[in-house]
GROMACS .gro file of C-alpha atoms in nm:
model
  373
    1MET     CA    1  -0.986  -2.534   2.966
    2THR     CA    2  -0.633  -2.377   3.045
    3THR     CA    3  -0.530  -2.412   3.378
    4ARG     CA    4  -0.268  -2.080   3.469
    5SER     CA    5   0.023  -2.279   3.671
    6PRO     CA    6   0.133  -2.078   3.988
    7ILE     CA    7   0.493  -2.056   3.855
    8LEU     CA    8   0.341  -1.700   3.669
    9ASP     CA    9   0.306  -1.534   3.939
   10LEU     CA   10   0.690  -1.553   4.074
   11PRO     CA   11   0.874  -1.309   3.984
   12GLY     CA   12   1.041  -1.224   3.584
   13ALA     CA   13   0.794  -1.483   3.446
   14ILE     CA   14   0.615  -1.356   3.108
   15PRO     CA   15   0.380  -1.558   3.032
   16PRO     CA   16   0.354  -1.655   2.660
   17PRO     CA   17   0.076  -1.486   2.368
   18ASP     CA   18  -0.255  -1.571   2.361
   19GLU     CA   19  -0.280  -1.846   2.072
   20SER     CA   20  -0.007  -2.025   2.195
   21VAL     CA   21  -0.022  -2.392   2.291
   22ASP     CA   22   0.207  -2.328   2.556
   23ALA     CA   23  -0.053  -2.060   2.711
   24GLY     CA   24  -0.069  -2.114   3.120
   25VAL     CA   25   0.300  -2.165   3.156
   26ALA     CA   26   0.588  -1.903   3.155
   27TRP     CA   27   0.697  -1.801   2.820
   28HIS     CA   28   1.043  -1.704   2.937
   29PHE     CA   29   1.200  -1.519   3.227
   30GLY     CA   30   1.347  -1.224   3.051
   31ASP     CA   31   1.616  -1.359   2.816
   32PRO     CA   32   1.514  -1.682   2.593
   33PHE     CA   33   1.866  -1.730   2.438
   34ALA     CA   34   2.027  -1.726   2.789
   35GLU     CA   35   1.799  -1.954   2.925
   36GLN     CA   36   1.885  -2.179   2.645
   37ARG     CA   37   2.287  -2.142   2.664
   38ALA     CA   38   2.263  -2.260   3.007
   39ALA     CA   39   2.023  -2.572   2.913
   40ALA     CA   40   2.304  -2.625   2.681
   41ARG     CA   41   2.595  -2.602   2.923
   42LYS     CA   42   2.491  -2.590   3.177
   43VAL     CA   43   2.137  -2.677   3.359
   44ALA     CA   44   1.801  -2.595   3.334
   45VAL     CA   45   1.416  -2.561   3.452
   46VAL     CA   46   1.123  -2.581   3.291
   47ASP     CA   47   0.793  -2.560   3.450
   48ARG     CA   48   0.602  -2.826   3.189
   49SER     CA   49   0.314  -2.841   3.394
   50HIS     CA   50   0.034  -2.751   3.197
   51ARG     CA   51   0.057  -3.147   3.043
   52GLU     CA   52  -0.213  -3.381   3.130
   53VAL     CA   53  -0.107  -3.675   3.367
   54LEU     CA   54  -0.277  -4.005   3.351
   55ALA     CA   55  -0.205  -4.310   3.594
   56VAL     CA   56  -0.233  -4.671   3.562
   57PRO     CA   57  -0.183  -4.888   3.829
   58GLY     CA   58  -0.341  -5.321   3.853
   59ASP     CA   59  -0.250  -5.580   3.829
   60GLU     CA   60  -0.298  -5.627   3.422
   61ARG     CA   61  -0.178  -5.325   3.399
   62LEU     CA   62   0.136  -5.383   3.150
   63THR     CA   63  -0.048  -5.648   2.955
   64TRP     CA   64  -0.377  -5.414   2.944
   65LEU     CA   65  -0.107  -5.126   2.796
   66HIS     CA   66   0.006  -5.361   2.530
   67LEU     CA   67  -0.277  -5.443   2.387
   68VAL     CA   68  -0.428  -5.081   2.365
   69ILE     CA   69  -0.059  -4.847   2.302
   70SER     CA   70   0.125  -4.895   2.027
   71GLN     CA   71   0.478  -4.982   2.234
   72HIS     CA   72   0.581  -5.266   2.387
   73VAL     CA   73   0.563  -5.321   2.695
   74THR     CA   74   0.528  -5.712   2.837
   75GLY     CA   75   0.796  -5.720   2.979
   76LEU     CA   76   0.883  -5.319   3.083
   77ALA     CA   77   1.010  -5.332   3.396
   78GLU     CA   78   0.972  -5.177   3.773
   79GLY     CA   79   1.186  -4.810   3.691
   80ALA     CA   80   1.154  -4.821   3.330
   81GLY     CA   81   1.012  -4.551   3.078
   82THR     CA   82   0.938  -4.545   2.756
   83GLU     CA   83   0.692  -4.359   2.487
   84ALA     CA   84   0.378  -4.416   2.325
   85LEU     CA   85   0.157  -4.368   2.119
   86ILE     CA   86  -0.306  -4.422   2.043
   87LEU     CA   87  -0.347  -4.436   1.699
   88ASP     CA   88  -0.611  -4.456   1.439
   89SER     CA   89  -0.738  -4.798   1.268
   90GLN     CA   90  -0.546  -4.651   0.975
   91GLY     CA   91  -0.243  -4.641   1.133
   92ARG     CA   92  -0.280  -4.241   1.186
   93VAL     CA   93  -0.096  -4.080   1.518
   94ASP     CA   94  -0.421  -4.009   1.751
   95ALA     CA   95  -0.235  -3.922   2.061
   96HIS     CA   96   0.126  -3.934   2.222
   97MET     CA   97   0.276  -3.991   2.583
   98VAL     CA   98   0.626  -4.125   2.764
   99LEU     CA   99   0.543  -4.295   3.019
  100ALA     CA  100   0.677  -4.417   3.355
  101HIS     CA  101   0.612  -4.725   3.532
  102ILE     CA  102   0.718  -4.678   3.925
  103ASP     CA  103   0.493  -4.862   4.256
  104GLY     CA  104   0.317  -5.110   4.059
  105THR     CA  105   0.134  -4.799   3.893
  106VAL     CA  106   0.234  -4.659   3.498
  107TRP     CA  107   0.242  -4.252   3.512
  108LEU     CA  108   0.135  -4.135   3.144
  109ASP     CA  109   0.216  -3.789   3.088
  110THR     CA  110   0.045  -3.625   2.698
  111GLU     CA  111  -0.042  -3.305   2.581
  112ARG     CA  112  -0.316  -3.132   2.720
  113GLY     CA  113  -0.681  -3.202   2.607
  114ALA     CA  114  -0.529  -3.552   2.449
  115VAL     CA  115  -0.815  -3.747   2.232
  116ALA     CA  116  -0.839  -4.044   2.108
  117THR     CA  117  -1.020  -4.203   1.850
  118GLY     CA  118  -1.329  -4.394   2.063
  119ALA     CA  119  -1.455  -4.742   1.993
  120ARG     CA  120  -1.788  -4.629   1.852
  121GLY     CA  121  -1.590  -4.309   1.603
  122GLY     CA  122  -1.481  -3.997   1.714
  123GLN     CA  123  -1.263  -3.865   1.883
  124VAL     CA  124  -1.327  -3.858   2.285
  125PRO     CA  125  -1.044  -3.761   2.556
  126LEU     CA  126  -0.799  -3.988   2.597
  127LEU     CA  127  -0.923  -4.102   2.934
  128GLU     CA  128  -1.193  -4.206   2.833
  129TYR     CA  129  -1.048  -4.396   2.535
  130PHE     CA  130  -0.886  -4.621   2.829
  131ALA     CA  131  -1.202  -4.671   3.009
  132GLN     CA  132  -1.408  -4.804   2.674
  133MET     CA  133  -1.075  -4.986   2.631
  134VAL     CA  134  -1.079  -5.199   2.937
  135PHE     CA  135  -1.376  -5.388   2.994
  136TRP     CA  136  -1.298  -5.739   3.257
  137SER     CA  137  -0.904  -5.631   3.240
  138LYS     CA  138  -0.756  -5.514   3.625
  139VAL     CA  139  -0.634  -5.222   3.558
  140GLU     CA  140  -0.795  -4.838   3.692
  141PRO     CA  141  -0.643  -4.568   3.477
  142ARG     CA  142  -0.739  -4.213   3.623
  143ASP     CA  143  -0.661  -3.869   3.547
  144ALA     CA  144  -0.393  -3.772   3.758
  145THR     CA  145  -0.334  -3.454   3.660
  146ALA     CA  146  -0.435  -3.296   4.005
  147GLU     CA  147  -0.190  -3.528   4.126
  148ARG     CA  148   0.152  -3.424   3.951
  149ALA     CA  149   0.237  -3.162   3.773
  150VAL     CA  150   0.609  -3.213   3.551
  151LEU     CA  151   0.915  -2.985   3.537
  152SER     CA  152   1.193  -3.111   3.313
  153LEU     CA  153   1.571  -3.039   3.404
  154VAL     CA  154   1.745  -3.013   3.073
  155GLY     CA  155   2.142  -3.009   3.083
  156PRO     CA  156   2.443  -3.191   3.099
  157GLU     CA  157   2.480  -3.082   3.527
  158THR     CA  158   2.110  -3.264   3.526
  159PRO     CA  159   2.234  -3.546   3.709
  160ALA     CA  160   2.402  -3.331   4.000
  161LEU     CA  161   2.142  -3.154   4.032
  162LEU     CA  162   1.951  -3.469   4.124
  163ALA     CA  163   2.172  -3.529   4.377
  164ALA     CA  164   2.148  -3.163   4.476
  165VAL     CA  165   1.877  -3.203   4.579
  166GLY     CA  166   1.813  -3.504   4.735
  167LEU     CA  167   1.636  -3.715   4.369
  168PRO     CA  168   1.730  -4.004   4.287
  169VAL     CA  169   1.954  -4.028   3.950
  170PRO     CA  170   1.826  -4.285   3.771
  171GLU     CA  171   2.073  -4.419   3.503
  172GLY     CA  172   1.999  -4.495   3.105
  173GLU     CA  173   1.713  -4.388   2.910
  174TYR     CA  174   1.364  -4.327   3.042
  175ALA     CA  175   1.459  -4.538   3.326
  176VAL     CA  176   1.259  -4.359   3.628
  177ALA     CA  177   1.250  -4.384   4.016
  178ILE     CA  178   1.113  -4.256   4.283
  179GLY     CA  179   1.211  -4.049   4.588
  180GLU     CA  180   1.074  -3.756   4.793
  181ASP     CA  181   0.755  -3.851   4.638
  182VAL     CA  182   0.880  -3.720   4.316
  183VAL     CA  183   0.894  -3.970   4.007
  184VAL     CA  184   1.199  -3.891   3.849
  185ARG     CA  185   1.270  -4.034   3.408
  186ARG     CA  186   1.568  -3.987   3.269
  187MET     CA  187   1.512  -3.836   2.960
  188PRO     CA  188   1.791  -3.811   2.637
  189TRP     CA  189   1.643  -3.526   2.405
  190PRO     CA  190   1.638  -3.258   2.466
  191GLY     CA  191   1.958  -3.231   2.402
  192HIS     CA  192   2.212  -3.465   2.557
  193ASP     CA  193   1.997  -3.475   2.885
  194ALA     CA  194   1.734  -3.477   3.041
  195ALA     CA  195   1.478  -3.550   3.293
  196ASP     CA  196   1.151  -3.508   3.375
  197LEU     CA  197   0.987  -3.482   3.722
  198LEU     CA  198   0.634  -3.584   3.875
  199VAL     CA  199   0.627  -3.341   4.119
  200PRO     CA  200   0.272  -3.343   4.376
  201ARG     CA  201   0.105  -3.051   4.245
  202ALA     CA  202   0.065  -2.905   4.541
  203ASP     CA  203   0.412  -2.851   4.642
  204LEU     CA  204   0.509  -2.769   4.238
  205VAL     CA  205   0.565  -2.419   4.350
  206ALA     CA  206   0.803  -2.559   4.643
  207TRP     CA  207   1.016  -2.792   4.428
  208TRP     CA  208   1.038  -2.469   4.128
  209THR     CA  209   1.192  -2.263   4.386
  210LYS     CA  210   1.440  -2.637   4.546
  211LEU     CA  211   1.526  -2.650   4.183
  212THR     CA  212   1.654  -2.292   4.066
  213ASP     CA  213   1.813  -2.213   4.512
  214ALA     CA  214   1.994  -2.524   4.384
  215GLY     CA  215   2.157  -2.396   4.070
  216ALA     CA  216   1.905  -2.482   3.776
  217ARG     CA  217   1.878  -2.183   3.560
  218ARG     CA  218   1.522  -2.051   3.476
  219MET     CA  219   1.362  -2.144   3.176
  220GLY     CA  220   1.050  -2.055   2.983
  221SER     CA  221   0.900  -2.276   2.667
  222TRP     CA  222   0.995  -2.076   2.440
  223GLY     CA  223   1.413  -2.219   2.508
  224PHE     CA  224   1.246  -2.543   2.582
  225GLU     CA  225   1.097  -2.538   2.249
  226ALA     CA  226   1.432  -2.486   2.070
  227LEU     CA  227   1.586  -2.700   2.178
  228ARG     CA  228   1.353  -2.988   2.089
  229VAL     CA  229   1.329  -2.904   1.711
  230GLU     CA  230   1.679  -2.900   1.733
  231SER     CA  231   1.666  -3.180   1.836
  232ALA     CA  232   1.425  -3.326   1.555
  233LYS     CA  233   1.165  -3.481   1.814
  234PRO     CA  234   0.802  -3.401   1.694
  235ARG     CA  235   0.426  -3.264   1.971
  236LEU     CA  236   0.160  -3.389   1.817
  237GLY     CA  237  -0.043  -3.113   1.683
  238VAL     CA  238   0.239  -2.908   1.626
  239ASP     CA  239   0.438  -3.104   1.361
  240THR     CA  240   0.196  -3.392   1.349
  241ASP     CA  241  -0.128  -3.346   1.171
  242GLU     CA  242  -0.442  -3.515   1.111
  243LYS     CA  243  -0.223  -3.794   0.813
  244THR     CA  244   0.086  -3.890   1.023
  245ILE     CA  245   0.215  -4.197   1.041
  246PRO     CA  246   0.485  -4.316   1.321
  247HIS     CA  247   0.739  -4.327   1.015
  248GLU     CA  248   0.705  -4.003   0.921
  249VAL     CA  249   0.866  -3.777   1.260
  250ASN     CA  250   1.063  -4.054   1.328
  251TRP     CA  251   0.811  -4.216   1.607
  252VAL     CA  252   0.930  -4.545   1.495
  253PRO     CA  253   1.142  -4.757   1.713
  254SER     CA  254   1.108  -4.463   2.020
  255ALA     CA  255   0.735  -4.507   2.051
  256ALA     CA  256   0.555  -4.749   1.816
  257HIS     CA  257   0.676  -5.115   1.837
  258VAL     CA  258   0.692  -5.215   1.447
  259ALA     CA  259   0.704  -5.659   1.534
  260LYS     CA  260   0.451  -5.658   1.782
  261GLY     CA  261   0.076  -5.707   1.692
  262CYS     CA  262  -0.300  -5.680   1.794
  263TYR     CA  263  -0.299  -5.294   1.847
  264ARG     CA  264  -0.473  -5.043   1.613
  265GLY     CA  265  -0.326  -4.932   1.387
  266GLN     CA  266  -0.031  -5.172   1.392
  267GLU     CA  267  -0.062  -5.336   1.048
  268THR     CA  268   0.057  -4.974   0.903
  269VAL     CA  269   0.347  -4.942   1.112
  270SER     CA  270   0.420  -5.289   1.013
  271LYS     CA  271   0.382  -5.324   0.619
  272VAL     CA  272   0.559  -4.918   0.546
  273HIS     CA  273   0.862  -5.081   0.803
  274ASN     CA  274   0.895  -5.371   0.592
  275VAL     CA  275   0.739  -5.327   0.261
  276GLY     CA  276   0.705  -4.936   0.121
  277ARG     CA  277   0.829  -4.629   0.248
  278PRO     CA  278   0.598  -4.313   0.479
  279PRO     CA  279   0.483  -4.036   0.262
  280ARG     CA  280   0.672  -3.745   0.412
  281ARG     CA  281   0.964  -3.690   0.635
  282MET     CA  282   1.080  -3.489   0.916
  283LEU     CA  283   1.334  -3.214   0.829
  284LEU     CA  284   1.459  -2.994   1.069
  285LEU     CA  285   1.477  -2.621   0.802
  286HIS     CA  286   1.762  -2.365   0.901
  287LEU     CA  287   1.523  -1.991   0.796
  288ASP     CA  288   1.641  -1.716   0.726
  289GLY     CA  289   1.708  -1.456   0.931
  290SER     CA  290   1.683  -1.122   0.756
  291SER     CA  291   1.275  -1.164   0.667
  292ASP     CA  292   1.035  -0.965   0.898
  293GLY     CA  293   0.795  -1.218   0.945
  294LEU     CA  294   0.811  -1.602   1.045
  295PRO     CA  295   0.577  -1.871   0.924
  296ASP     CA  296   0.275  -2.016   1.097
  297THR     CA  297   0.288  -2.380   1.199
  298GLY     CA  298   0.044  -2.556   0.910
  299ALA     CA  299   0.211  -2.254   0.625
  300PRO     CA  300   0.257  -2.424   0.270
  301VAL     CA  301   0.635  -2.505   0.253
  302SER     CA  302   0.705  -2.471  -0.136
  303LEU     CA  303   0.923  -2.555  -0.425
  304GLY     CA  304   0.976  -2.307  -0.669
  305GLU     CA  305   0.544  -2.320  -0.747
  306ARG     CA  306   0.472  -2.672  -0.665
  307VAL     CA  307   0.358  -2.670  -0.241
  308VAL     CA  308   0.557  -3.071  -0.105
  309GLY     CA  309   0.551  -2.984   0.282
  310ARG     CA  310   0.443  -2.782   0.573
  311VAL     CA  311   0.555  -2.585   0.853
  312GLY     CA  312   0.517  -2.779   1.287
  313THR     CA  313   0.697  -2.513   1.461
  314VAL     CA  314   0.954  -2.224   1.434
  315ALA     CA  315   1.151  -2.149   1.687
  316GLN     CA  316   1.432  -1.890   1.715
  317HIS     CA  317   1.762  -2.055   1.845
  318HIS     CA  318   2.034  -1.883   2.076
  319GLU     CA  319   2.260  -2.037   1.841
  320LEU     CA  320   2.118  -2.168   1.515
  321GLY     CA  321   1.900  -1.906   1.469
  322PRO     CA  322   1.537  -1.893   1.338
  323ILE     CA  323   1.462  -2.261   1.281
  324ALA     CA  324   1.132  -2.540   1.206
  325LEU     CA  325   1.076  -2.848   1.177
  326ALA     CA  326   0.855  -2.927   0.819
  327LEU     CA  327   0.670  -3.220   0.761
  328VAL     CA  328   0.819  -3.263   0.347
  329LYS     CA  329   0.722  -3.451   0.068
  330ARG     CA  330   0.985  -3.743   0.021
  331SER     CA  331   1.100  -3.655  -0.342
  332VAL     CA  332   1.279  -3.289  -0.132
  333GLY     CA  333   1.616  -3.388  -0.109
  334ALA     CA  334   1.869  -3.196   0.100
  335ASP     CA  335   1.989  -2.909  -0.122
  336ALA     CA  336   1.673  -2.849  -0.209
  337GLU     CA  337   1.579  -2.437  -0.254
  338LEU     CA  338   1.236  -2.371   0.008
  339VAL     CA  339   0.986  -2.128   0.048
  340ALA     CA  340   0.836  -2.193   0.409
  341GLY     CA  341   0.547  -1.988   0.476
  342GLU     CA  342   0.336  -1.706   0.189
  343GLY     CA  343   0.209  -1.345   0.224
  344ASP     CA  344   0.463  -1.115   0.435
  345GLU     CA  345   0.564  -1.436   0.610
  346ARG     CA  346   0.772  -1.584   0.353
  347THR     CA  347   1.117  -1.668   0.377
  348GLN     CA  348   1.344  -1.860   0.274
  349ALA     CA  349   1.476  -2.206   0.400
  350SER     CA  350   1.687  -2.464   0.360
  351VAL     CA  351   1.689  -2.836   0.501
  352ASP     CA  352   2.017  -2.978   0.787
  353PRO     CA  353   2.125  -3.272   0.569
  354ASP     CA  354   2.150  -3.410   0.920
  355SER     CA  355   1.824  -3.367   0.936
  356ILE     CA  356   1.709  -3.667   0.713
  357PRO     CA  357   1.634  -3.986   0.886
  358PRO     CA  358   1.754  -4.243   0.699
  359ASP     CA  359   1.535  -4.522   0.517
  360THR     CA  360   1.337  -4.830   0.680
  361PRO     CA  361   1.460  -5.081   0.557
  362ALA     CA  362   1.201  -5.248   0.370
  363LEU     CA  363   1.295  -5.593   0.507
  364GLY     CA  364   0.959  -5.784   0.365
  365ARG     CA  365   1.104  -5.615  -0.026
  366ILE     CA  366   1.466  -5.703  -0.016
  367ALA     CA  367   1.279  -6.080   0.078
  368ALA     CA  368   1.067  -6.066  -0.193
  369GLN     CA  369   1.370  -5.917  -0.479
  370GLY     CA  370   1.502  -6.266  -0.380
  371LEU     CA  371   1.269  -6.508  -0.453
  372ARG     CA  372   1.170  -6.348  -0.763
  373SER     CA  373   1.581  -6.418  -0.821
   0.00000   0.00000   0.00000
């Protein structure tokens, strides 16, 4: 079910195409490239109120979450946040979320309609999965989407804008603070500085107006997605498929801890990190802008006659032009001459060499070689 944001009813808001994963929030406000430039040079505000928000209060919230998510959170301090995943038993990604721990509650925001593999198999809503895993723990996870809505600030002037509207400015990546009944979480992406605000949903338009009146440029999902792609940050269900493991999309260690045990899928995470290599890796592709069309999400990426990957998010960037994230085989090199898409949407694509992630250290393999020698 798609919830329509009231910000779409404000003057100048343009809705996205019907098939968009961001249906229900503004696509842009008349000039998506100017919006991106403002976010890159000053500050912009984005309505991301279509994200699902869960709350986990309770005395055992950290020790319980530590058992059911991929991140190490037993020591997550008040005023701290992180990213985390839910994996299936094979280590494939079910759900991705961003956490904020403040005032005795862990707030988690995630994709609309997030699901996970249930205790008896099959896909169930994320909250239902959490409920299945409570057992006797002193936690009370709940759906807080009707309570809180996400607004995101993007740009180097994010701290100044927060201060201008009377909100706290937490210091450090994923640092969290609360003021004016708004949870503020600093984010390292997109761009070099950003912040997510969990505002009371009833006050969504009021906070949007307060932020824009203080100087934030209005930006839609078009601009946010373009800057996210530039930052090479994946989005579940767009840049991932049913086979994706965390290492392929750079969610290790930002969202999956390689050393802690006791979570579903941990064996795969640890084994690939210490012994193996992920079969694919997510790369930033520069697309030939002279083509009439651009590839769709899920379209093939080919090297000659051979399919070597799949297209994820496709975006129009204010400086880089058409770009895309793609999951491709590890054997594809930086100088590969690729084709993204098929049919009329086939377009030449080149790999951004700066997006090639370093290989995992394979410490277990090195240790084994040392023993053999």
